[in-house]
mmCIF file of C-alpha atoms in Angstrom:
data_model
loop_
_atom_site.group_PDB
_atom_site.id
_atom_site.type_symbol
_atom_site.label_atom_id
_atom_site.label_comp_id
_atom_site.label_asym_id
_atom_site.label_seq_id
_atom_site.Cartn_x
_atom_site.Cartn_y
_atom_site.Cartn_z
ATOM 1 C CA UNK A 1 36.239 -61.191 43.678
ATOM 2 C CA UNK A 2 35.980 -58.908 46.724
ATOM 3 C CA UNK A 3 34.760 -55.305 46.736
ATOM 4 C CA UNK A 4 38.296 -53.828 46.846
ATOM 5 C CA UNK A 5 39.430 -56.057 43.985
ATOM 6 C CA UNK A 6 36.423 -55.044 41.898
ATOM 7 C CA UNK A 7 37.138 -51.367 42.585
ATOM 8 C CA UNK A 8 40.784 -51.795 41.565
ATOM 9 C CA UNK A 9 39.624 -53.533 38.390
ATOM 10 C CA UNK A 10 37.280 -50.635 37.558
ATOM 11 C CA UNK A 11 40.042 -48.090 38.188
ATOM 12 C CA UNK A 12 42.430 -50.030 35.951
ATOM 13 C CA UNK A 13 39.798 -50.180 33.216
ATOM 14 C CA UNK A 14 39.077 -46.454 33.541
ATOM 15 C CA UNK A 15 42.761 -45.565 33.205
ATOM 16 C CA UNK A 16 42.996 -47.801 30.148
ATOM 17 C CA UNK A 17 39.962 -46.131 28.552
ATOM 18 C CA UNK A 18 41.466 -42.685 29.202
ATOM 19 C CA UNK A 19 44.786 -43.712 27.684
ATOM 20 C CA UNK A 20 43.073 -45.201 24.669
ATOM 21 C CA UNK A 21 40.910 -42.108 24.159
ATOM 22 C CA UNK A 22 43.980 -39.838 24.229
ATOM 23 C CA UNK A 23 45.868 -42.002 21.773
ATOM 24 C CA UNK A 24 43.206 -42.397 19.091
ATOM 25 C CA UNK A 25 44.482 -41.299 15.693
ATOM 26 C CA UNK A 26 42.500 -40.268 12.663
ATOM 27 C CA UNK A 27 42.777 -43.683 11.065
ATOM 28 C CA UNK A 28 41.201 -45.226 14.185
ATOM 29 C CA UNK A 29 38.332 -42.763 13.993
ATOM 30 C CA UNK A 30 37.390 -43.444 10.390
ATOM 31 C CA UNK A 31 34.447 -45.823 11.175
ATOM 32 C CA UNK A 32 33.047 -43.386 13.747
ATOM 33 C CA UNK A 33 33.281 -40.445 11.386
ATOM 34 C CA UNK A 34 31.705 -42.576 8.646
ATOM 35 C CA UNK A 35 28.669 -43.188 10.867
ATOM 36 C CA UNK A 36 28.339 -39.473 11.545
ATOM 37 C CA UNK A 37 28.656 -38.632 7.847
ATOM 38 C CA UNK A 38 26.081 -41.271 6.975
ATOM 39 C CA UNK A 39 23.615 -39.674 9.400
ATOM 40 C CA UNK A 40 23.994 -36.323 7.641
ATOM 41 C CA UNK A 41 23.989 -37.736 4.107
ATOM 42 C CA UNK A 42 20.890 -39.877 4.729
ATOM 43 C CA UNK A 43 18.946 -36.963 6.181
ATOM 44 C CA UNK A 44 18.777 -38.168 9.764
ATOM 45 C CA UNK A 45 19.957 -34.759 10.961
ATOM 46 C CA UNK A 46 21.675 -31.713 9.427
ATOM 47 C CA UNK A 47 24.447 -31.921 12.007
ATOM 48 C CA UNK A 48 25.574 -33.615 15.185
ATOM 49 C CA UNK A 49 27.951 -33.113 18.070
ATOM 50 C CA UNK A 50 29.457 -36.042 19.943
ATOM 51 C CA UNK A 51 31.438 -35.835 23.180
ATOM 52 C CA UNK A 52 32.995 -38.601 25.248
ATOM 53 C CA UNK A 53 34.679 -38.149 28.603
ATOM 54 C CA UNK A 54 36.499 -40.517 30.951
ATOM 55 C CA UNK A 55 36.542 -39.409 34.568
ATOM 56 C CA UNK A 56 39.724 -40.365 36.399
ATOM 57 C CA UNK A 57 38.778 -38.373 39.499
ATOM 58 C CA UNK A 58 40.893 -35.236 39.092
ATOM 59 C CA UNK A 59 39.662 -31.634 39.419
ATOM 60 C CA UNK A 60 40.939 -28.359 37.981
ATOM 61 C CA UNK A 61 41.829 -25.188 39.910
ATOM 62 C CA UNK A 62 38.174 -24.075 39.954
ATOM 63 C CA UNK A 63 36.953 -27.363 41.385
ATOM 64 C CA UNK A 64 35.450 -28.518 38.104
ATOM 65 C CA UNK A 65 35.807 -32.212 37.196
ATOM 66 C CA UNK A 66 38.851 -32.754 34.999
ATOM 67 C CA UNK A 67 38.158 -35.371 32.358
ATOM 68 C CA UNK A 68 40.012 -37.051 29.552
ATOM 69 C CA UNK A 69 37.763 -36.040 26.690
ATOM 70 C CA UNK A 70 37.342 -35.947 22.928
ATOM 71 C CA UNK A 71 34.693 -34.290 20.813
ATOM 72 C CA UNK A 72 33.587 -34.878 17.243
ATOM 73 C CA UNK A 73 31.282 -32.825 15.044
ATOM 74 C CA UNK A 74 29.737 -33.329 11.638
ATOM 75 C CA UNK A 75 27.431 -31.405 9.331
ATOM 76 C CA UNK A 76 25.830 -27.985 9.372
ATOM 77 C CA UNK A 77 23.317 -26.133 11.520
ATOM 78 C CA UNK A 78 20.811 -26.294 8.669
ATOM 79 C CA UNK A 79 20.443 -28.423 5.585
ATOM 80 C CA UNK A 80 21.725 -25.812 3.148
ATOM 81 C CA UNK A 81 25.177 -25.180 1.722
ATOM 82 C CA UNK A 82 25.688 -21.693 3.150
ATOM 83 C CA UNK A 83 24.703 -22.669 6.672
ATOM 84 C CA UNK A 84 27.421 -22.561 9.340
ATOM 85 C CA UNK A 85 29.122 -25.787 10.312
ATOM 86 C CA UNK A 86 28.379 -27.444 13.629
ATOM 87 C CA UNK A 87 31.135 -26.759 16.168
ATOM 88 C CA UNK A 88 32.012 -27.794 19.719
ATOM 89 C CA UNK A 89 30.316 -24.578 20.871
ATOM 90 C CA UNK A 90 27.031 -25.180 19.032
ATOM 91 C CA UNK A 91 24.080 -24.915 21.413
ATOM 92 C CA UNK A 92 21.395 -27.560 21.053
ATOM 93 C CA UNK A 93 17.863 -27.760 22.399
ATOM 94 C CA UNK A 94 18.365 -30.569 24.914
ATOM 95 C CA UNK A 95 14.639 -31.410 25.154
ATOM 96 C CA UNK A 96 14.027 -34.112 27.787
ATOM 97 C CA UNK A 97 17.614 -34.162 29.011
ATOM 98 C CA UNK A 98 16.129 -31.305 31.035
ATOM 99 C CA UNK A 99 14.309 -33.885 33.165
ATOM 100 C CA UNK A 100 17.345 -35.356 34.978
ATOM 101 C CA UNK A 101 19.680 -32.373 34.587
ATOM 102 C CA UNK A 102 17.272 -29.694 35.829
ATOM 103 C CA UNK A 103 14.069 -31.209 37.230
ATOM 104 C CA UNK A 104 15.851 -34.144 38.845
ATOM 105 C CA UNK A 105 18.650 -31.931 40.126
ATOM 106 C CA UNK A 106 16.156 -29.549 41.774
ATOM 107 C CA UNK A 107 14.449 -32.523 43.411
ATOM 108 C CA UNK A 108 17.814 -33.796 44.689
ATOM 109 C CA UNK A 109 18.677 -30.368 46.127
ATOM 110 C CA UNK A 110 15.411 -30.136 48.042
ATOM 111 C CA UNK A 111 15.774 -33.666 49.400
ATOM 112 C CA UNK A 112 19.323 -32.864 50.567
ATOM 113 C CA UNK A 113 18.073 -29.752 52.369
ATOM 114 C CA UNK A 114 15.302 -31.676 54.104
ATOM 115 C CA UNK A 115 12.676 -29.575 52.323
ATOM 116 C CA UNK A 116 11.199 -32.448 50.309
ATOM 117 C CA UNK A 117 10.408 -35.968 51.479
ATOM 118 C CA UNK A 118 10.353 -38.351 48.480
ATOM 119 C CA UNK A 119 7.855 -40.602 50.253
ATOM 120 C CA UNK A 120 5.417 -37.797 51.083
ATOM 121 C CA UNK A 121 2.059 -38.148 49.305
ATOM 122 C CA UNK A 122 1.626 -35.746 46.405
ATOM 123 C CA UNK A 123 -1.675 -34.497 47.801
ATOM 124 C CA UNK A 124 -0.046 -33.159 50.948
ATOM 125 C CA UNK A 125 1.736 -30.583 48.791
ATOM 126 C CA UNK A 126 -0.469 -30.243 45.705
ATOM 127 C CA UNK A 127 -4.081 -31.341 46.001
ATOM 128 C CA UNK A 128 -5.226 -33.503 43.076
ATOM 129 C CA UNK A 129 -8.757 -34.572 42.166
ATOM 130 C CA UNK A 130 -7.799 -38.215 41.597
ATOM 131 C CA UNK A 131 -7.537 -39.762 45.060
ATOM 132 C CA UNK A 132 -5.040 -42.401 43.974
ATOM 133 C CA UNK A 133 -2.715 -39.728 42.593
ATOM 134 C CA UNK A 134 -3.236 -37.680 45.751
ATOM 135 C CA UNK A 135 -1.969 -40.577 47.867
ATOM 136 C CA UNK A 136 0.945 -41.493 45.590
ATOM 137 C CA UNK A 137 4.459 -40.663 46.865
ATOM 138 C CA UNK A 138 6.253 -37.787 45.160
ATOM 139 C CA UNK A 139 9.123 -40.069 44.116
ATOM 140 C CA UNK A 140 6.787 -41.880 41.693
ATOM 141 C CA UNK A 141 6.845 -38.804 39.460
ATOM 142 C CA UNK A 142 10.563 -39.321 38.838
ATOM 143 C CA UNK A 143 10.378 -42.957 37.727
ATOM 144 C CA UNK A 144 7.175 -42.330 35.742
ATOM 145 C CA UNK A 145 5.030 -44.689 37.817
ATOM 146 C CA UNK A 146 2.500 -42.161 39.181
ATOM 147 C CA UNK A 147 -0.336 -43.335 36.947
ATOM 148 C CA UNK A 148 -0.474 -40.092 34.971
ATOM 149 C CA UNK A 149 -0.898 -40.307 31.184
ATOM 150 C CA UNK A 150 2.095 -39.843 28.923
ATOM 151 C CA UNK A 151 1.197 -36.567 27.234
ATOM 152 C CA UNK A 152 -1.440 -33.918 26.673
ATOM 153 C CA UNK A 153 -1.160 -31.291 23.873
ATOM 154 C CA UNK A 154 -2.077 -28.379 26.145
ATOM 155 C CA UNK A 155 -0.718 -25.834 23.678
ATOM 156 C CA UNK A 156 -3.441 -26.523 21.124
ATOM 157 C CA UNK A 157 -6.187 -24.842 23.099
ATOM 158 C CA UNK A 158 -4.175 -21.734 23.881
ATOM 159 C CA UNK A 159 -2.048 -21.097 20.803
ATOM 160 C CA UNK A 160 -3.989 -18.082 19.547
ATOM 161 C CA UNK A 161 -3.993 -16.324 22.915
ATOM 162 C CA UNK A 162 -0.332 -17.111 23.509
ATOM 163 C CA UNK A 163 0.722 -15.826 20.083
ATOM 164 C CA UNK A 164 -1.213 -12.658 20.725
ATOM 165 C CA UNK A 165 0.714 -11.756 23.830
ATOM 166 C CA UNK A 166 -1.011 -13.452 26.771
ATOM 167 C CA UNK A 167 1.648 -14.015 29.458
ATOM 168 C CA UNK A 168 3.234 -17.491 29.771
ATOM 169 C CA UNK A 169 2.636 -17.477 33.545
ATOM 170 C CA UNK A 170 -1.112 -17.543 32.912
ATOM 171 C CA UNK A 171 -0.811 -20.725 30.867
ATOM 172 C CA UNK A 172 1.505 -22.426 33.335
ATOM 173 C CA UNK A 173 -1.163 -21.885 36.025
ATOM 174 C CA UNK A 174 -3.871 -23.266 33.735
ATOM 175 C CA UNK A 175 -1.835 -26.324 32.745
ATOM 176 C CA UNK A 176 -1.103 -27.046 36.389
ATOM 177 C CA UNK A 177 -4.818 -26.932 37.201
ATOM 178 C CA UNK A 178 -5.547 -29.342 34.352
ATOM 179 C CA UNK A 179 -2.875 -31.776 35.538
ATOM 180 C CA UNK A 180 -4.266 -31.679 39.086
ATOM 181 C CA UNK A 181 -7.672 -32.543 37.596
ATOM 182 C CA UNK A 182 -6.326 -35.426 35.461
ATOM 183 C CA UNK A 183 -7.435 -38.964 36.235
ATOM 184 C CA UNK A 184 -4.817 -41.667 36.531
ATOM 185 C CA UNK A 185 -4.692 -44.213 33.731
ATOM 186 C CA UNK A 186 -3.226 -47.089 35.742
ATOM 187 C CA UNK A 187 -2.507 -48.076 39.339
ATOM 188 C CA UNK A 188 0.377 -45.952 40.709
ATOM 189 C CA UNK A 189 3.572 -47.906 41.247
ATOM 190 C CA UNK A 190 2.409 -50.761 39.048
ATOM 191 C CA UNK A 191 4.392 -49.884 35.949
ATOM 192 C CA UNK A 192 6.312 -47.083 34.281
ATOM 193 C CA UNK A 193 4.701 -44.913 31.578
ATOM 194 C CA UNK A 194 6.960 -42.083 30.448
ATOM 195 C CA UNK A 195 5.102 -38.856 31.266
ATOM 196 C CA UNK A 196 5.815 -35.161 30.783
ATOM 197 C CA UNK A 197 2.838 -34.471 33.043
ATOM 198 C CA UNK A 198 4.650 -36.047 35.975
ATOM 199 C CA UNK A 199 7.554 -33.639 35.665
ATOM 200 C CA UNK A 200 5.257 -30.645 35.321
ATOM 201 C CA UNK A 201 3.570 -31.729 38.550
ATOM 202 C CA UNK A 202 6.987 -32.264 40.145
ATOM 203 C CA UNK A 203 7.938 -28.709 39.180
ATOM 204 C CA UNK A 204 4.880 -27.323 40.965
ATOM 205 C CA UNK A 205 5.667 -29.401 44.058
ATOM 206 C CA UNK A 206 9.273 -28.191 44.162
ATOM 207 C CA UNK A 207 8.130 -24.601 43.677
ATOM 208 C CA UNK A 208 5.593 -24.753 46.490
ATOM 209 C CA UNK A 209 7.985 -26.367 48.937
ATOM 210 C CA UNK A 210 10.983 -24.150 48.180
ATOM 211 C CA UNK A 211 9.321 -20.833 47.434
ATOM 212 C CA UNK A 212 11.545 -20.521 44.345
ATOM 213 C CA UNK A 213 10.935 -21.087 40.654
ATOM 214 C CA UNK A 214 12.947 -23.548 38.598
ATOM 215 C CA UNK A 215 14.691 -20.655 36.853
ATOM 216 C CA UNK A 216 15.662 -19.082 40.184
ATOM 217 C CA UNK A 217 17.096 -22.389 41.376
ATOM 218 C CA UNK A 218 18.980 -22.912 38.128
ATOM 219 C CA UNK A 219 20.460 -19.417 38.051
ATOM 220 C CA UNK A 220 21.599 -19.790 41.667
ATOM 221 C CA UNK A 221 23.864 -22.609 40.496
ATOM 222 C CA UNK A 222 25.701 -20.195 38.149
ATOM 223 C CA UNK A 223 25.860 -22.594 35.225
ATOM 224 C CA UNK A 224 26.667 -20.495 32.177
ATOM 225 C CA UNK A 225 26.936 -23.277 29.635
ATOM 226 C CA UNK A 226 23.668 -25.097 30.383
ATOM 227 C CA UNK A 227 20.844 -22.591 30.399
ATOM 228 C CA UNK A 228 17.193 -21.898 29.790
ATOM 229 C CA UNK A 229 16.027 -19.256 27.313
ATOM 230 C CA UNK A 230 12.953 -17.717 28.987
ATOM 231 C CA UNK A 231 10.427 -16.459 26.484
ATOM 232 C CA UNK A 232 8.990 -12.981 26.637
ATOM 233 C CA UNK A 233 5.323 -12.131 26.839
ATOM 234 C CA UNK A 234 5.061 -11.060 23.211
ATOM 235 C CA UNK A 235 4.232 -13.102 20.158
ATOM 236 C CA UNK A 236 7.441 -12.562 18.181
ATOM 237 C CA UNK A 237 9.655 -14.672 20.432
ATOM 238 C CA UNK A 238 12.770 -15.502 18.504
ATOM 239 C CA UNK A 239 16.434 -14.650 18.771
ATOM 240 C CA UNK A 240 17.172 -15.844 15.258
ATOM 241 C CA UNK A 241 18.376 -12.450 14.151
ATOM 242 C CA UNK A 242 20.998 -12.012 16.863
ATOM 243 C CA UNK A 243 24.665 -12.608 16.148
ATOM 244 C CA UNK A 244 24.940 -15.001 19.077
ATOM 245 C CA UNK A 245 22.080 -17.143 17.841
ATOM 246 C CA UNK A 246 23.319 -17.192 14.271
ATOM 247 C CA UNK A 247 26.699 -18.402 15.427
ATOM 248 C CA UNK A 248 25.772 -20.852 18.165
ATOM 249 C CA UNK A 249 22.125 -21.932 18.498
ATOM 250 C CA UNK A 250 21.200 -24.913 16.350
ATOM 251 C CA UNK A 251 17.742 -24.575 14.751
ATOM 252 C CA UNK A 252 15.114 -27.208 15.291
ATOM 253 C CA UNK A 253 11.773 -27.092 13.489
ATOM 254 C CA UNK A 254 10.082 -24.782 11.018
ATOM 255 C CA UNK A 255 6.975 -24.502 13.173
ATOM 256 C CA UNK A 256 3.756 -24.339 11.165
ATOM 257 C CA UNK A 257 1.806 -22.487 13.851
ATOM 258 C CA UNK A 258 4.505 -20.305 15.406
ATOM 259 C CA UNK A 259 5.270 -19.330 11.790
ATOM 260 C CA UNK A 260 9.047 -19.336 12.206
ATOM 261 C CA UNK A 261 12.146 -21.492 12.319
ATOM 262 C CA UNK A 262 12.843 -22.213 15.976
ATOM 263 C CA UNK A 263 16.334 -21.214 16.973
ATOM 264 C CA UNK A 264 17.240 -20.587 20.594
ATOM 265 C CA UNK A 265 13.524 -20.954 21.328
ATOM 266 C CA UNK A 266 12.323 -24.131 23.023
ATOM 267 C CA UNK A 267 10.996 -26.730 20.596
ATOM 268 C CA UNK A 268 8.644 -28.506 23.017
ATOM 269 C CA UNK A 269 5.132 -27.181 22.394
ATOM 270 C CA UNK A 270 3.925 -27.207 25.990
ATOM 271 C CA UNK A 271 7.186 -25.746 27.307
ATOM 272 C CA UNK A 272 6.817 -22.903 24.787
ATOM 273 C CA UNK A 273 3.254 -22.274 25.980
ATOM 274 C CA UNK A 274 4.508 -21.958 29.565
ATOM 275 C CA UNK A 275 7.436 -19.657 28.845
ATOM 276 C CA UNK A 276 10.346 -21.937 27.957
ATOM 277 C CA UNK A 277 11.380 -22.895 31.508
ATOM 278 C CA UNK A 278 9.926 -26.228 32.621
ATOM 279 C CA UNK A 279 11.137 -29.301 34.477
ATOM 280 C CA UNK A 280 10.449 -31.536 31.482
ATOM 281 C CA UNK A 281 12.053 -29.460 28.682
ATOM 282 C CA UNK A 282 13.754 -26.143 28.022
ATOM 283 C CA UNK A 283 17.494 -26.516 28.661
ATOM 284 C CA UNK A 284 20.033 -25.558 25.985
ATOM 285 C CA UNK A 285 23.739 -26.317 25.896
ATOM 286 C CA UNK A 286 26.662 -27.788 24.015
ATOM 287 C CA UNK A 287 27.819 -31.381 24.266
ATOM 288 C CA UNK A 288 30.730 -30.822 26.650
ATOM 289 C CA UNK A 289 28.532 -28.836 29.067
ATOM 290 C CA UNK A 290 26.101 -31.746 29.244
ATOM 291 C CA UNK A 291 29.024 -34.084 29.908
ATOM 292 C CA UNK A 292 30.427 -31.886 32.684
ATOM 293 C CA UNK A 293 27.052 -31.778 34.420
ATOM 294 C CA UNK A 294 26.838 -35.553 34.076
ATOM 295 C CA UNK A 295 30.278 -35.829 35.693
ATOM 296 C CA UNK A 296 28.887 -34.120 38.803
ATOM 297 C CA UNK A 297 26.317 -36.892 39.066
ATOM 298 C CA UNK A 298 28.988 -39.522 38.454
ATOM 299 C CA UNK A 299 31.179 -38.100 41.231
ATOM 300 C CA UNK A 300 28.264 -38.042 43.658
ATOM 301 C CA UNK A 301 27.166 -41.595 42.854
ATOM 302 C CA UNK A 302 30.779 -42.716 43.294
ATOM 303 C CA UNK A 303 30.924 -41.042 46.726
ATOM 304 C CA UNK A 304 33.283 -38.253 45.679
ATOM 305 C CA UNK A 305 31.034 -35.195 45.187
ATOM 306 C CA UNK A 306 32.116 -31.758 44.020
ATOM 307 C CA UNK A 307 30.731 -28.362 45.018
ATOM 308 C CA UNK A 308 27.841 -28.456 42.540
ATOM 309 C CA UNK A 309 27.210 -32.198 42.770
ATOM 310 C CA UNK A 310 24.232 -33.799 44.483
ATOM 311 C CA UNK A 311 25.013 -35.434 47.817
ATOM 312 C CA UNK A 312 26.207 -39.049 47.516
ATOM 313 C CA UNK A 313 23.327 -40.314 49.654
ATOM 314 C CA UNK A 314 20.657 -38.735 47.469
ATOM 315 C CA UNK A 315 22.392 -39.467 44.148
ATOM 316 C CA UNK A 316 22.929 -43.110 45.064
ATOM 317 C CA UNK A 317 19.335 -43.481 46.223
ATOM 318 C CA UNK A 318 17.948 -41.889 43.048
ATOM 319 C CA UNK A 319 19.986 -44.110 40.719
ATOM 320 C CA UNK A 320 19.521 -47.375 42.607
ATOM 321 C CA UNK A 321 17.941 -49.925 40.274
ATOM 322 C CA UNK A 322 15.473 -50.777 43.026
ATOM 323 C CA UNK A 323 13.755 -47.450 42.221
ATOM 324 C CA UNK A 324 12.416 -48.917 38.985
ATOM 325 C CA UNK A 325 8.722 -49.785 38.684
ATOM 326 C CA UNK A 326 8.084 -53.550 38.653
ATOM 327 C CA UNK A 327 6.408 -53.676 35.217
ATOM 328 C CA UNK A 328 7.928 -52.000 32.141
ATOM 329 C CA UNK A 329 10.243 -50.105 34.433
ATOM 330 C CA UNK A 330 13.546 -48.873 33.028
ATOM 331 C CA UNK A 331 13.429 -45.558 34.905
ATOM 332 C CA UNK A 332 15.020 -44.977 38.269
ATOM 333 C CA UNK A 333 14.400 -41.633 40.034
ATOM 334 C CA UNK A 334 15.053 -39.008 37.371
ATOM 335 C CA UNK A 335 17.115 -41.178 35.059
ATOM 336 C CA UNK A 336 16.579 -43.944 32.528
ATOM 337 C CA UNK A 337 18.605 -47.151 32.285
ATOM 338 C CA UNK A 338 19.402 -49.185 29.147
ATOM 339 C CA UNK A 339 16.467 -51.354 28.135
ATOM 340 C CA UNK A 340 17.085 -55.112 27.906
ATOM 341 C CA UNK A 341 17.689 -56.265 24.362
ATOM 342 C CA UNK A 342 17.724 -53.448 21.811
ATOM 343 C CA UNK A 343 18.657 -50.150 23.458
ATOM 344 C CA UNK A 344 19.549 -46.707 22.133
ATOM 345 C CA UNK A 345 22.621 -47.023 24.370
ATOM 346 C CA UNK A 346 23.817 -49.921 22.245
ATOM 347 C CA UNK A 347 25.068 -53.201 23.651
ATOM 348 C CA UNK A 348 28.342 -52.295 25.359
ATOM 349 C CA UNK A 349 27.558 -50.087 28.374
ATOM 350 C CA UNK A 350 27.960 -51.861 31.708
ATOM 351 C CA UNK A 351 25.062 -53.011 33.865
ATOM 352 C CA UNK A 352 25.375 -49.945 36.103
ATOM 353 C CA UNK A 353 24.521 -47.242 33.560
ATOM 354 C CA UNK A 354 22.086 -44.324 33.657
ATOM 355 C CA UNK A 355 21.054 -41.855 30.981
ATOM 356 C CA UNK A 356 18.244 -40.166 29.125
ATOM 357 C CA UNK A 357 16.983 -39.310 25.643
ATOM 358 C CA UNK A 358 15.586 -36.073 24.206
ATOM 359 C CA UNK A 359 12.963 -35.767 21.447
ATOM 360 C CA UNK A 360 15.014 -33.294 19.408
ATOM 361 C CA UNK A 361 17.626 -36.019 18.892
ATOM 362 C CA UNK A 362 19.743 -35.757 22.027
ATOM 363 C CA UNK A 363 21.055 -38.396 24.417
ATOM 364 C CA UNK A 364 23.286 -38.791 27.450
ATOM 365 C CA UNK A 365 24.627 -42.016 28.938
ATOM 366 C CA UNK A 366 26.811 -42.397 32.048
ATOM 367 C CA UNK A 367 28.597 -45.696 32.673
ATOM 368 C CA UNK A 368 29.049 -45.489 36.430
ATOM 369 C CA UNK A 369 31.230 -48.592 36.751
ATOM 370 C CA UNK A 370 33.657 -47.591 34.000
ATOM 371 C CA UNK A 371 33.355 -43.798 34.601
ATOM 372 C CA UNK A 372 32.646 -43.082 30.941
ATOM 373 C CA UNK A 373 30.189 -40.399 29.795
ATOM 374 C CA UNK A 374 28.824 -40.031 26.248
ATOM 375 C CA UNK A 375 26.772 -37.096 24.963
ATOM 376 C CA UNK A 376 25.235 -37.202 21.489
ATOM 377 C CA UNK A 377 23.401 -34.072 20.322
ATOM 378 C CA UNK A 378 21.544 -33.705 17.023
ATOM 379 C CA UNK A 379 18.774 -31.520 15.616
ATOM 380 C CA UNK A 380 17.028 -34.408 13.949
ATOM 381 C CA UNK A 381 13.644 -32.580 14.113
ATOM 382 C CA UNK A 382 14.879 -30.027 11.533
ATOM 383 C CA UNK A 383 12.931 -28.871 9.674
ATOM 384 C CA UNK A 384 9.973 -31.189 10.310
ATOM 385 C CA UNK A 385 9.700 -33.610 13.235
ATOM 386 C CA UNK A 386 7.612 -36.071 11.210
ATOM 387 C CA UNK A 387 10.285 -36.836 8.577
ATOM 388 C CA UNK A 388 10.622 -40.612 8.298
ATOM 389 C CA UNK A 389 14.357 -40.377 7.531
ATOM 390 C CA UNK A 390 14.804 -38.792 10.941
ATOM 391 C CA UNK A 391 12.407 -40.985 12.919
ATOM 392 C CA UNK A 392 13.908 -44.212 11.582
ATOM 393 C CA UNK A 393 17.440 -42.882 11.334
ATOM 394 C CA UNK A 394 17.870 -41.805 14.944
ATOM 395 C CA UNK A 395 16.985 -45.361 15.986
ATOM 396 C CA UNK A 396 20.001 -46.831 14.190
ATOM 397 C CA UNK A 397 22.301 -43.884 14.783
ATOM 398 C CA UNK A 398 22.292 -43.826 18.585
ATOM 399 C CA UNK A 399 23.216 -47.484 19.235
ATOM 400 C CA UNK A 400 25.640 -47.561 16.302
ATOM 401 C CA UNK A 401 27.547 -44.523 17.626
ATOM 402 C CA UNK A 402 27.687 -45.899 21.164
ATOM 403 C CA UNK A 403 28.832 -49.347 20.106
ATOM 404 C CA UNK A 404 31.565 -47.863 17.883
ATOM 405 C CA UNK A 405 32.788 -45.640 20.715
ATOM 406 C CA UNK A 406 33.103 -48.615 23.027
ATOM 407 C CA UNK A 407 34.955 -50.568 20.352
ATOM 408 C CA UNK A 408 37.460 -47.714 20.196
ATOM 409 C CA UNK A 409 37.797 -47.419 23.977
ATOM 410 C CA UNK A 410 38.299 -51.129 24.464
ATOM 411 C CA UNK A 411 40.822 -51.312 21.631
#
């Protein structure tokens, strides 16, 4: 089958998926809703929001991608009877979906502008003590093959000072110094080890090259539905009492050391230490907003970018499977791909699929060939991240939801 025939086949499939999605009746949706109810009843999460969109290429009068879409919600914001129900407008802590949607998008913007060279050694922008890291290309930070370790609990050493009003900017500077002094744990480029440290280093690189902060870049894009919630320089950082938060922000964890239920305040410990705006975590939004942002990537990868999309050249380069590390490499530049065998994406996404997971119980998958986007948002860390019902439950929930959605789309 030639290239044009394959493209026609994909278009035909996409139109069929859109038609099927529009025509689904409540009786068709019973198995999907049963899975969502099971997740709530078994304590996987208090509530969840699911959104699926099929992109047929149209735009609305504002230039925004126009999608055939459906959304489904289940459960409450908290596990108590008087808590508000989850709605389409509920705002979730997106956790590591921040990596591709914010950190990766900033990287793409700077590459497009000729400000950042992906192949430039890290040390030419940010000097590191480990010589191998210094000589590693910047792009290795995006596919997690830089050699940096997976995680460091930086917040533990600074919690008291932070809670007592020391400014977040001070801790971001200190964490950056510690990352620059970190020794690599493996040969760069050899394999992929998922690392928050890599994205924190990427943020510093982007900041130095552009002269802007991540928040300044993000606000320049005028995205009202996906947003950071910068934390103040006082210890009582919470918006739990506001009407907006009560009605929209979904709580995450009852934090034992912040001494409060986190609601509209970033869950990630290190992101909290550094003020709530980081390249690895900090974004909030509802399920449709995540899907719309994903559609901008889909349009760019497909060669049909919109005003706020990355350029096709950069988007296609970042999501090329050849960007994966040779050993244990499922990550391309900024995005993950479904793992062979058992994957949280399930078994039905096409070969050309990108996505990401978030620790709070979030996920996003984009089937580029079929032009289907699926966002699943939960607050599975409520009210304690270590609950076994949640840890085990999210592992069955994600693939089960995705496989059921594809069964419905394929008819």
